[in-house]
Coordinates of C-alpha atoms and ligand atoms in Angstrom, one line a residue:
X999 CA -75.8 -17.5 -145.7
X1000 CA -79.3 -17.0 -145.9
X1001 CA -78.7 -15.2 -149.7
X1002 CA -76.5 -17.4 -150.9
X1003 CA -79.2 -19.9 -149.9
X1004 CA -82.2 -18.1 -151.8
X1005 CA -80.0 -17.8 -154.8
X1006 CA -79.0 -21.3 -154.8
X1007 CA -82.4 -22.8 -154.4
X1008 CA -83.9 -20.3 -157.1
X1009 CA -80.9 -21.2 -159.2
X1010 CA -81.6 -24.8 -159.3
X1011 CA -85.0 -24.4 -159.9
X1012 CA -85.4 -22.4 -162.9
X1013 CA -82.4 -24.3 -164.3
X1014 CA -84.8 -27.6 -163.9
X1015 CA -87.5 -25.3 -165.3
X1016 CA -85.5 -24.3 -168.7
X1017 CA -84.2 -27.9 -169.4
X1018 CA -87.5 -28.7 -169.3
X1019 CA -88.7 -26.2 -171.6
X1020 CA -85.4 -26.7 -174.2
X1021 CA -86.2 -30.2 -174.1
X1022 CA -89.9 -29.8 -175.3
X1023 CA -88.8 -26.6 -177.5
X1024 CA -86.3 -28.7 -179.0
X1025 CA -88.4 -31.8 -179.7
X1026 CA -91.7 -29.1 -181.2
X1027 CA -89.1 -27.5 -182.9
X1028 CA -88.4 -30.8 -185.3
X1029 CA -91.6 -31.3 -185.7
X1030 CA -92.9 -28.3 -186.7
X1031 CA -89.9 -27.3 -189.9
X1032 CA -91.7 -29.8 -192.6
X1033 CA -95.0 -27.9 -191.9
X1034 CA -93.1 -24.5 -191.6
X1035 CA -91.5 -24.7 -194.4
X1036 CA -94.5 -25.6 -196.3
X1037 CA -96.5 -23.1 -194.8
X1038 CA -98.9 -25.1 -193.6
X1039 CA -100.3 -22.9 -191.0
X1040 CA -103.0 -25.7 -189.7
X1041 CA -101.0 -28.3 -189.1
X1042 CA -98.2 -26.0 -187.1
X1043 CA -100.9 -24.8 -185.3
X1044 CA -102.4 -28.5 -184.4
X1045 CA -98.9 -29.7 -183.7
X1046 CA -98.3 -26.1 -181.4
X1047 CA -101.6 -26.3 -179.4
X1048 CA -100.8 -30.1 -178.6
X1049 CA -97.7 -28.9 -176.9
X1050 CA -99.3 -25.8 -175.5
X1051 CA -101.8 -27.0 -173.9
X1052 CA -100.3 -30.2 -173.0
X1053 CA -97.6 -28.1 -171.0
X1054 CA -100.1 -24.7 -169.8
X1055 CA -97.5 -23.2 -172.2
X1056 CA -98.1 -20.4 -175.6
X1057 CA -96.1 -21.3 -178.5
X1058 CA -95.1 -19.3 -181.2
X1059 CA -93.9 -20.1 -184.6
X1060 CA -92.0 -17.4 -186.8
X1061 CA -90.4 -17.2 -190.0
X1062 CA -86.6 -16.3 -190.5
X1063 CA -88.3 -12.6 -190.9
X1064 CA -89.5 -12.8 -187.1
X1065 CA -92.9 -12.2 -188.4
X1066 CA -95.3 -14.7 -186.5
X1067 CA -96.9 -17.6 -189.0
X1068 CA -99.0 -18.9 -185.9
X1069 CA -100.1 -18.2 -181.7
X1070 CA -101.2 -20.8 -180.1
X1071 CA -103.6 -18.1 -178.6
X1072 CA -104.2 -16.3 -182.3
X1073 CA -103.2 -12.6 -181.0
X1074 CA -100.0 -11.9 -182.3
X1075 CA -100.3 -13.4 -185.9
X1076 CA -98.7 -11.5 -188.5
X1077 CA -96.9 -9.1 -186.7
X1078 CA -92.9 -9.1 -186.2
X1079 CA -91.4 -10.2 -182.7
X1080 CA -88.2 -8.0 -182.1
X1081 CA -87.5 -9.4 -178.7
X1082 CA -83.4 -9.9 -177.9
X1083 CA -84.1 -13.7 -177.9
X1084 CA -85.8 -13.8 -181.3
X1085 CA -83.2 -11.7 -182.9
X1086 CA -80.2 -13.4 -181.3
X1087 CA -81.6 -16.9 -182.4
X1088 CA -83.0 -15.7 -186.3
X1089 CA -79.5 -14.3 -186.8
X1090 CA -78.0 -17.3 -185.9
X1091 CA -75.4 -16.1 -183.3
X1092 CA -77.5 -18.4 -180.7
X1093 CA -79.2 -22.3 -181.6
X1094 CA -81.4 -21.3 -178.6
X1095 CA -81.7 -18.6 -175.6
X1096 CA -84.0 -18.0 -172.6
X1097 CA -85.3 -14.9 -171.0
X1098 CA -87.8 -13.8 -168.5
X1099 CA -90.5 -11.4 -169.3
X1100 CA -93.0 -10.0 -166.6
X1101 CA -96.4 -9.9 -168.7
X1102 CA -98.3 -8.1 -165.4
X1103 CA -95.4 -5.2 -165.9
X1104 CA -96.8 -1.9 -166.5
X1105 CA -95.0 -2.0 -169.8
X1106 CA -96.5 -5.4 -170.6
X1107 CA -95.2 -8.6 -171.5
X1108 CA -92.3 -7.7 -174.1
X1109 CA -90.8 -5.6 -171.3
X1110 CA -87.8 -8.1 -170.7
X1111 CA -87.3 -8.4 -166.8
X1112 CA -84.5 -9.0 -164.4
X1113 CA -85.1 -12.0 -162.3
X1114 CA -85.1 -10.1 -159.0
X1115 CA -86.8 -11.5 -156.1
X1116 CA -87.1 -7.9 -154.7
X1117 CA -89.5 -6.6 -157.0
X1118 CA -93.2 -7.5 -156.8
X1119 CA -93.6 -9.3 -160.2
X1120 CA -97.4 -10.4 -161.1
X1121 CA -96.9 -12.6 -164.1
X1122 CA -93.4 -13.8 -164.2
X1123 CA -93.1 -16.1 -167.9
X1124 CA -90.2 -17.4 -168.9
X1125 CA -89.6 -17.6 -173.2
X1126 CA -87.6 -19.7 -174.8
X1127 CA -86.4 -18.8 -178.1
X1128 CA -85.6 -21.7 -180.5
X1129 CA -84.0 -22.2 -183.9
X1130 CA -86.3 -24.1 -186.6
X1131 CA -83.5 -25.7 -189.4
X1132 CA -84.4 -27.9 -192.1
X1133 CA -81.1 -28.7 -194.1
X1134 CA -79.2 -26.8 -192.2
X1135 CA -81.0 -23.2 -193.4
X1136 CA -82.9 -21.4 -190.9
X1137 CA -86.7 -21.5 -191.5
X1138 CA -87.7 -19.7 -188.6
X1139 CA -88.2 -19.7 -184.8
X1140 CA -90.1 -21.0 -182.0
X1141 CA -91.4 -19.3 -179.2
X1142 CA -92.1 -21.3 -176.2
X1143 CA -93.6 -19.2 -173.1
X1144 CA -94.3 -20.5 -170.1
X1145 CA -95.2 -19.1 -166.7
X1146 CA -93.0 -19.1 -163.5
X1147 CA -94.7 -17.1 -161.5
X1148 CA -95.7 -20.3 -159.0
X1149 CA -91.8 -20.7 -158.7
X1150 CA -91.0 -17.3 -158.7
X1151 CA -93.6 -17.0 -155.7
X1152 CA -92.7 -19.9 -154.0
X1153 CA -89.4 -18.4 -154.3
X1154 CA -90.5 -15.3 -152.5
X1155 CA -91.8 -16.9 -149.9
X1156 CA -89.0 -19.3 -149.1
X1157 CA -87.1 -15.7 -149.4
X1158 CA -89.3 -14.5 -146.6
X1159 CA -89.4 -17.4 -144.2
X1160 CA -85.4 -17.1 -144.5
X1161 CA -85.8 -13.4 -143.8
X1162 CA -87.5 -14.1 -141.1
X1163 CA -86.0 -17.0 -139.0
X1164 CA -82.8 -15.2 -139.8
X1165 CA -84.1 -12.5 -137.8
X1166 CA -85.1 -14.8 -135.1
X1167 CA -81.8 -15.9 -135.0
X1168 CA -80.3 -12.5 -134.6
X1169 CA -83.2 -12.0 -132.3
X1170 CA -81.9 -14.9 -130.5
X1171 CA -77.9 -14.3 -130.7
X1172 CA -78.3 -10.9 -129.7
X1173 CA -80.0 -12.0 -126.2
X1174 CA -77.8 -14.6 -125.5
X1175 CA -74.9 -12.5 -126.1
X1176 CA -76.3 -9.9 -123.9
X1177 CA -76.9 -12.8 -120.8
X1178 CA -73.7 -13.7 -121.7
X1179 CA -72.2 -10.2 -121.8
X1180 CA -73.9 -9.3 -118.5
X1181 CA -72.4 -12.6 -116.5
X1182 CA -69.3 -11.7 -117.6
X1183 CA -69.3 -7.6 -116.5
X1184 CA -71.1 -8.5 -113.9
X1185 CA -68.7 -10.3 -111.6
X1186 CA -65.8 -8.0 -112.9
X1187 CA -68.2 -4.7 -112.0
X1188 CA -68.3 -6.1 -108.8
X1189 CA -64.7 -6.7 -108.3
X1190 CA -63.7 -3.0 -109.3
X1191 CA -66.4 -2.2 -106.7
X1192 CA -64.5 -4.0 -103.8
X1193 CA -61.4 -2.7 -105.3
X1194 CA -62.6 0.4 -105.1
X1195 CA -63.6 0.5 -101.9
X1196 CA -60.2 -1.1 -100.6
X1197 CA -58.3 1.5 -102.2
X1198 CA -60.8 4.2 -100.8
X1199 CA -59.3 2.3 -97.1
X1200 CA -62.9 -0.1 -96.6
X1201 CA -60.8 -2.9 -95.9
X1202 CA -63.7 -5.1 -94.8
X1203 CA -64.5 -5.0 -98.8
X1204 CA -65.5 -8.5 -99.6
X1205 CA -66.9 -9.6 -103.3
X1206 CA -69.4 -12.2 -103.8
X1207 CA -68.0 -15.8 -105.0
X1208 CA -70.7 -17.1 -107.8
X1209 CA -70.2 -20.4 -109.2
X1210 CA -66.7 -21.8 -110.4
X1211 CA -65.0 -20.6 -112.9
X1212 CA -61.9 -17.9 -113.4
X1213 CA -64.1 -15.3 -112.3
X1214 CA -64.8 -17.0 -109.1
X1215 CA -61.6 -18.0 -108.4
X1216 CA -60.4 -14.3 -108.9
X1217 CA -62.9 -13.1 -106.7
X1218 CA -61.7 -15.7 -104.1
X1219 CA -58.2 -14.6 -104.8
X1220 CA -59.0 -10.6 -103.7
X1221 CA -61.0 -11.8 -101.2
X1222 CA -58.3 -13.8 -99.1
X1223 CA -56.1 -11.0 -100.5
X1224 CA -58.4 -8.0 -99.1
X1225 CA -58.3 -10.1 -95.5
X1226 CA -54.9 -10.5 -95.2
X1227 CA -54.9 -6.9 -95.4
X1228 CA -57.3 -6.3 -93.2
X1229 CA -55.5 -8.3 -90.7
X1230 CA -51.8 -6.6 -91.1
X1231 CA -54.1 -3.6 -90.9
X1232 CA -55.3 -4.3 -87.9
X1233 CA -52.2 -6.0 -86.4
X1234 CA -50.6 -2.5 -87.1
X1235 CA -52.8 -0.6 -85.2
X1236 CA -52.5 -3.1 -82.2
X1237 CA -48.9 -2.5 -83.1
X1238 CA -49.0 1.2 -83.1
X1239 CA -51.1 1.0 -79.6
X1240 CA -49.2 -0.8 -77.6
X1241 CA -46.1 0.5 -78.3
X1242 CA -47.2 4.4 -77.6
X1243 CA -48.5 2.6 -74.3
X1244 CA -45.3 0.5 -74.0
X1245 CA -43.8 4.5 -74.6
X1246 CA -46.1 6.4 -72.1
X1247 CA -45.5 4.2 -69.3
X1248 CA -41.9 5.4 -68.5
X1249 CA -42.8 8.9 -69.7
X1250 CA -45.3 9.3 -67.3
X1251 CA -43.1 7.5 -64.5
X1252 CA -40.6 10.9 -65.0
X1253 CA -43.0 13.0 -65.7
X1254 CA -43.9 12.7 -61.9
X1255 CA -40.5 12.2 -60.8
X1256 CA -39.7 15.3 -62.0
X1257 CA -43.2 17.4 -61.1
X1258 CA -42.5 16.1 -57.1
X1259 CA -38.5 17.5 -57.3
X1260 CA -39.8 20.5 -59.3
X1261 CA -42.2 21.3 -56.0
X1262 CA -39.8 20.8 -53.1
X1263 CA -38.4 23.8 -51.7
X1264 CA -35.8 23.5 -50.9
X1265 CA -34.8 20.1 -53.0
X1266 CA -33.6 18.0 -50.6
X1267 CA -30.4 16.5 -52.1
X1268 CA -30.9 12.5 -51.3
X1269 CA -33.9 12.3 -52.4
X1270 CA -33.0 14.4 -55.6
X1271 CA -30.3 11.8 -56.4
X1272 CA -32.6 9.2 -55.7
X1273 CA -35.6 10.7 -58.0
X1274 CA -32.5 11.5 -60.9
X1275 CA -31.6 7.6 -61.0
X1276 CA -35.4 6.8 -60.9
X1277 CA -35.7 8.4 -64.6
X1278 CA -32.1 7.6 -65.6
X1279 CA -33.8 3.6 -65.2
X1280 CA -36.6 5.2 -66.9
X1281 CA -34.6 6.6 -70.0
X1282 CA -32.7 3.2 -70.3
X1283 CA -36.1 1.6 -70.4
X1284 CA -37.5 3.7 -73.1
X1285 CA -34.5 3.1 -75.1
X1286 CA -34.1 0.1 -74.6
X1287 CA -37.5 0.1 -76.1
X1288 CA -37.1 1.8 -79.2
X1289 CA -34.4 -0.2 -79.6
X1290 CA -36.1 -2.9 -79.8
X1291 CA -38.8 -1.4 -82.0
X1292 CA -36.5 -0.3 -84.5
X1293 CA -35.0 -3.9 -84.8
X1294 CA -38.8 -4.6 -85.5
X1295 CA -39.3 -2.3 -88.3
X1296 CA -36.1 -3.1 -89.7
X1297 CA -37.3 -6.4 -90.1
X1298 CA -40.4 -5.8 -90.9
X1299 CA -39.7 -3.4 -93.7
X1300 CA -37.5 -6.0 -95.1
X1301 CA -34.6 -4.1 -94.3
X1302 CA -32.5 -6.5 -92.0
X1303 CA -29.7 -8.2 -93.9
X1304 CA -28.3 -11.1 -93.1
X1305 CA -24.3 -11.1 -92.9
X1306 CA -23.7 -14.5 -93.4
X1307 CA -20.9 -16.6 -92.0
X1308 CA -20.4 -20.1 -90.7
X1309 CA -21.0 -19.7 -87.3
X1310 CA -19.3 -22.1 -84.6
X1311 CA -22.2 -22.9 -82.8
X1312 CA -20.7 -23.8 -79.5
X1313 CA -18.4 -21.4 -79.4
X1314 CA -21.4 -19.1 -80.0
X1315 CA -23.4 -21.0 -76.7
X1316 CA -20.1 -20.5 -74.4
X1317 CA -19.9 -17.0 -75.5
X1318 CA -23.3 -16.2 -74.7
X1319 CA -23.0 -17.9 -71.5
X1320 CA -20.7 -16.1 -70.1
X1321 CA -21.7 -12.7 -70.9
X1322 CA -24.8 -13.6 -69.2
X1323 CA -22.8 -15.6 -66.0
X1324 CA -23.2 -12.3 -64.3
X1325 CA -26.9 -12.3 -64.0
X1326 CA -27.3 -15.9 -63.3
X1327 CA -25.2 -15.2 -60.1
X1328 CA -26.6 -12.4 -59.0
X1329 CA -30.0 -14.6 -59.5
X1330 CA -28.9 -17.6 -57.6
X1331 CA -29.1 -19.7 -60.8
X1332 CA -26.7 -21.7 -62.6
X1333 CA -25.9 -22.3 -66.0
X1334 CA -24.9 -25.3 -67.7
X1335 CA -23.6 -26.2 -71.3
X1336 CA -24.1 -29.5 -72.8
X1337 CA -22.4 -29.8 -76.4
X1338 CA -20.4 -33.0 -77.1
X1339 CA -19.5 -31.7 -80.8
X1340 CA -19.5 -28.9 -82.6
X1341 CA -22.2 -27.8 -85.0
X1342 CA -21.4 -25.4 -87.7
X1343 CA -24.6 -23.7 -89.4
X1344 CA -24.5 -20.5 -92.1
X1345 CA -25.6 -17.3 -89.9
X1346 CA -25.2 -13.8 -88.8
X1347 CA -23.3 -13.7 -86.1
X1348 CA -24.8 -10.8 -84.3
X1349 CA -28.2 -11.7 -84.8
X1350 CA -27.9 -15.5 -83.9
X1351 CA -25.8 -13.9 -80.7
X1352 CA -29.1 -11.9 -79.8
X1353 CA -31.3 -14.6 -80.1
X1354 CA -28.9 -16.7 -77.8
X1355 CA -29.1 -14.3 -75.2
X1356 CA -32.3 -13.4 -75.4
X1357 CA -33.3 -16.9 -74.5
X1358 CA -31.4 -17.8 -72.0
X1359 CA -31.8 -14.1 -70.4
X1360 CA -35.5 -14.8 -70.4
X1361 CA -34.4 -18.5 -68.7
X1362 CA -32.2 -16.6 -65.9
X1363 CA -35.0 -14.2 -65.4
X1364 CA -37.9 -16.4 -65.2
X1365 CA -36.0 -18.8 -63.3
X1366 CA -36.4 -19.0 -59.5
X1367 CA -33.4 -18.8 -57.3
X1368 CA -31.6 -22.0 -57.1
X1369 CA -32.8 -23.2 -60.7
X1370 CA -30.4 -24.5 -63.4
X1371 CA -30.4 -23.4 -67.0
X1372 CA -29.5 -26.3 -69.1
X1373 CA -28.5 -25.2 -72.7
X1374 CA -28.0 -28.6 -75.1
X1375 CA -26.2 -28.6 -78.7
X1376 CA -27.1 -31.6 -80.9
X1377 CA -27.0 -32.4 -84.4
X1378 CA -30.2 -34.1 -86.1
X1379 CA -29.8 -35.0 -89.5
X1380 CA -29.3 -31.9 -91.4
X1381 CA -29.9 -29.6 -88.8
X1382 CA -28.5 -28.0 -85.9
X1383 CA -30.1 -28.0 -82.3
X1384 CA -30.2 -25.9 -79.5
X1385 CA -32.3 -26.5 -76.6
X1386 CA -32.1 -23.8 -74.0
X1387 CA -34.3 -25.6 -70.6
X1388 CA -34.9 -23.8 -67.0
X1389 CA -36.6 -25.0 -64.1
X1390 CA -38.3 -22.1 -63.6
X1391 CA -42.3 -20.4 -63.0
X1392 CA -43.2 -22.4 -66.6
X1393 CA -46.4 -20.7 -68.9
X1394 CA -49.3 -21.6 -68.5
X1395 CA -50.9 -23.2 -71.5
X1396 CA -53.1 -20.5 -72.3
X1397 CA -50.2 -18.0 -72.8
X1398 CA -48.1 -20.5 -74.5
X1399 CA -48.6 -19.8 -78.2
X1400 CA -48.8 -16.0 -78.0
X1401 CA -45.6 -15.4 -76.5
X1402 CA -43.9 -14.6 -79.5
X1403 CA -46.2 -11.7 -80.0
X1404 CA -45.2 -8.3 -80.0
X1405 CA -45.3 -7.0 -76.1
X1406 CA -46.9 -9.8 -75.1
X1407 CA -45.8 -10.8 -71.2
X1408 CA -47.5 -13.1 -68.9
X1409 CA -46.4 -11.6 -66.2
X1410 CA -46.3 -7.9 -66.9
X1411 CA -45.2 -6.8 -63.6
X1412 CA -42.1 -9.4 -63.3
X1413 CA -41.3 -8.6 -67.4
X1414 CA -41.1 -5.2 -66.1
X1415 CA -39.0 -5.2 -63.0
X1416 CA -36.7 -7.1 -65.1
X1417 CA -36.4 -5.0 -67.7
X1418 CA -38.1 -7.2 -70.5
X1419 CA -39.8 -5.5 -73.0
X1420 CA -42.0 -8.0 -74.2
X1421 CA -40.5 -7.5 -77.6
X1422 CA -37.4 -10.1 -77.3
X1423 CA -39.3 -13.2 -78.2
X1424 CA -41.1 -11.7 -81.5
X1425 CA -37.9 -10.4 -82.4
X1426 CA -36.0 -14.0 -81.7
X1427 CA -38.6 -15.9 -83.9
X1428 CA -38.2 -13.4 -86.7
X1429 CA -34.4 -13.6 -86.8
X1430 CA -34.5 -17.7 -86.5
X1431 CA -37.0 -17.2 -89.3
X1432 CA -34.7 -15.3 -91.1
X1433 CA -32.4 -17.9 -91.2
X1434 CA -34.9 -20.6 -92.6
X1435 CA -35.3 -22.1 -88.7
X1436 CA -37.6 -22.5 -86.2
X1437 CA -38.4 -21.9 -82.7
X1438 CA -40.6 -23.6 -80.2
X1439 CA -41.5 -23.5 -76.5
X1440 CA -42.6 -26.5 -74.4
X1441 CA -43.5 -25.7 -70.7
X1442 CA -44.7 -26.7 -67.5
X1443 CA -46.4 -24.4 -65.2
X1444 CA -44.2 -24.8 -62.1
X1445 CA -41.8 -27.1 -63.7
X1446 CA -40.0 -25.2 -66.4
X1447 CA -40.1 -24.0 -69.9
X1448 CA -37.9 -25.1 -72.7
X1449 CA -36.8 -23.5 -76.3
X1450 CA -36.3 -25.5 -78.6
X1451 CA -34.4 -24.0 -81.8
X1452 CA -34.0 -25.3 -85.0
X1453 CA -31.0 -24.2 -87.6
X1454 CA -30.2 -25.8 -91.1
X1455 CA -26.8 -26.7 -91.5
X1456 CA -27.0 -26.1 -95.3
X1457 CA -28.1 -23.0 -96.7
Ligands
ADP1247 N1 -38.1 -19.1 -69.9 C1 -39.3 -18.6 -69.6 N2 -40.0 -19.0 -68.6 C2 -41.2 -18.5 -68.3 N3 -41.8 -17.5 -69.0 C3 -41.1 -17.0 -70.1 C4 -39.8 -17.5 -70.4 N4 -39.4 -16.9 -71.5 C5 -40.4 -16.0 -71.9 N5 -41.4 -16.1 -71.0 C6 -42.7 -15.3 -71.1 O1 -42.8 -14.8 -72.3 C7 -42.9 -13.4 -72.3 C8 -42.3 -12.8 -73.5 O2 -40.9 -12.8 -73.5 P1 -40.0 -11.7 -74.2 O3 -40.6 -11.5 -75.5 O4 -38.6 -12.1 -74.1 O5 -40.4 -10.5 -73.3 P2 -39.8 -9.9 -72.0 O6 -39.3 -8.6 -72.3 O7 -40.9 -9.8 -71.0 O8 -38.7 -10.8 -71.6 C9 -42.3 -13.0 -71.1 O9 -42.8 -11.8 -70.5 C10 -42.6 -14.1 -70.2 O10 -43.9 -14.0 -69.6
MG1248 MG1 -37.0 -11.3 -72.8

């Protein structure tokens, strides 16, 4: 831009500059043929020197020969001028022509020049050649010379104040680029630092959030990204520990079971038998256990399938209550089914059957002598209801919302001698979550506790 610019402004201002000096050639030139042609050297030269001086300009007059009849500044008379513009115009394949002609050249003034603003030029002129006709002959030529060095230089310098802001301006784009450049790597450098460190297992790895844009909002993203793994992390771990405790408790139960047999001499027989169904209780537990664990991981891993069917939802609730009629006798408790209609709801069977009885085994074994177990079917809207109530020990409200957590018991003593694992709720709210429901627990410490699930009826 900044060329094109230079050549355009030069352009324009020694095309002014020649119109100029065809226009007063041109005029001169008509003037000057009577006197030419009568060789009347003094009045050319009177008639030159007006226009010369008027315009800081040398004129020439030549005849057809190219031989110089008068100089305005009296050097070159009588010799021949054999410059290109001369010839061109005295042969008459041009009326007129211009050229530029540095007279501070080393090869002085007839050394025609290029009009490049990249050499140092000391005396730029510019000559105008024009044809002298009287009667349509040719009589000669004029010379008209004029300087341009002041354009020429002011030229230059406009050349060089371009040059230069245009280097300011790269000065310029170049540092703003690089600010630019730098808040851009900048916030991605730091993200592959945090993922780096992630990948290396620093899980805490958080990046810095600056300002808002797509940058921030990425940084935002890995962060709540790199602390939800943080937290399965750590919720594995707490995982992984308390089931190798949940593990090691029964171990250790038969481990001394069967250190105390191993050191009686002679094994007294009773007590053998006794010690032997001590750890067979034990073994149940443990796989009772791992059962429970696998169901877990299956889960967990993705891995459980759903079978779906439409499942009879009272039927399911009679069903249930009956395998579990056993235990509700034996506990002095007493189980009753409200359902005035059927529900039907898309399920697997098996799995809606183990959350069934896990609930109302929980109610039986939480449940104090003499309670009741109420289990209610409704409909609401489009969704099925079961509400599984006791009027048992209740939870206290502190334990109340973990109690779908993995091994988590309020009493761990009583979850024990009844055989709970502490896994049967987690495992519940994962298989009702399967299913797109929910489940809640509402209880009052003393009172009773009730579970409240929540099935579509549509898919
Ligand atoms: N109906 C209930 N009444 C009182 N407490 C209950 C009831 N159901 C569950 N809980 C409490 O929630 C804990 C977790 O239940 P669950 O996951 O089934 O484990 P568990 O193997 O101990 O039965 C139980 O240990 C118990 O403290
Ligand atoms: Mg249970």
């Amino acid at each position: 831009m900044a060329f094109s610019l230079i050549q355009l402004v030069g352009e324009n201002l020694f095309t002014q500059r020649v119109r100029d000096d065809q226009r007063i050639a041109e005029t001169l030139s008509e003037q000057i043929g009577d006197p030419l042609v009568a060789l009347d050297i003094d009045a050319l030269l009177a008639l030159a020197r007006g226009v010369a001086d008027e315009n800081g300009a040398r004129v020439l007059v030549l005849d057809p020969y190219g031989v110089v009849q008068a100089d305005t500044r009296s050097e070159l008379s009588g010799t021949r001028l054999s410059n290109r513009e001369v010839e061109r115009v005295l042969s008459g394949s041009a009326e007129s022509d211009y050229g530029f002609y540095d007279a501070g050249g080393s090869g002085g003034f007839w050394v025609r020049s290029a009009l490049s603003l990249y050499e140092n030029v000391r005396s730029m002129n510019g000559l105008y050649a024009q044809a002298i006709s009287r009667g349509g002959e040719r009589v000669g030529a004029l010379v008209y010379i004029t300087p341009v060095q002041e354009i020429y230089e002011n030229l230059r310098s406009i050349q060089l104040q371009i040059l230069s802001w245009m280097f300011v301006v790269l000065a310029m784009v170049l540092i703003v680029s690089m600010y630019i450049m730098r808040a851009v790597t900048r916030p991605i450098g730091d993200l592959s630092e945090g993922i780096r460190k992630m990948s290396g297992g620093e899980l805490s790895a958080r990046v810095e959030v600056r300002g808002h844009n797509e940058f921030s909002d990425l940084a935002q993203a890995f962060n709540s990204m790199s602390e939800r793994i943080e937290a399965l992390d750590q919720a594995r771990s707490q995982f992984v520990s308390s089931a190798s405790h949940e593990l090691k408790t029964p171990l250790s139960t038969m481990k001394i079971l069967i250190q105390t047999l191993l050191y009686q001499d002679p094994i007294d027989p009773g007590m053998a038998k006794e010690f032997l169904n001590d750890a067979n209780q034990e073994i149940d537990r443990l796989s009772r256990i791992v059962s429970d664990l696998l169901t877990l991981v299956n889960i967990d891993s993705g891995g459980m399938k759903l079978n779906i069917e439409n499942i009879r939802l009272r039927a399911l609730l009679d069903e249930q209550i009956k395998r579990l009629l056993p235990l509700a006798r034996e506990n002095g408790i007493e189980i009753e089914l409200e359902a005035r209609d059927e529900v039907s709801v898309p399920g697997d069977s098996l799995k809606l059957q183990q959350v069934i009885y896990n609930v109302i085994d929980n109610a039986i074994k939480y449940t104090d002598r003499g309670g009741v177990v109420r289990v209610q079917l409704s409909r609401s809207g489009k969704r099925a209801i079961v509400r599984i109530a006791d009027t048992g020990q209740g939870i206290p409200e502190k334990d109340l919302p973990y109690i779908f957590d993995r091994f988590y018991r309020v009493d761990k003593a009583r979850s024990r001698a009844t055989g709970g694992t502490g896994l049967g709720l987690s495992i519940v709210q994962q298989i009702v979550q399967l299913h797109g429901g929910k489940i809640q627990a509402d209880s009052t410490l003393g009172e009773g506790t009730t579970f409240t699930i929540d099935l579509p009826i549509q898919p």
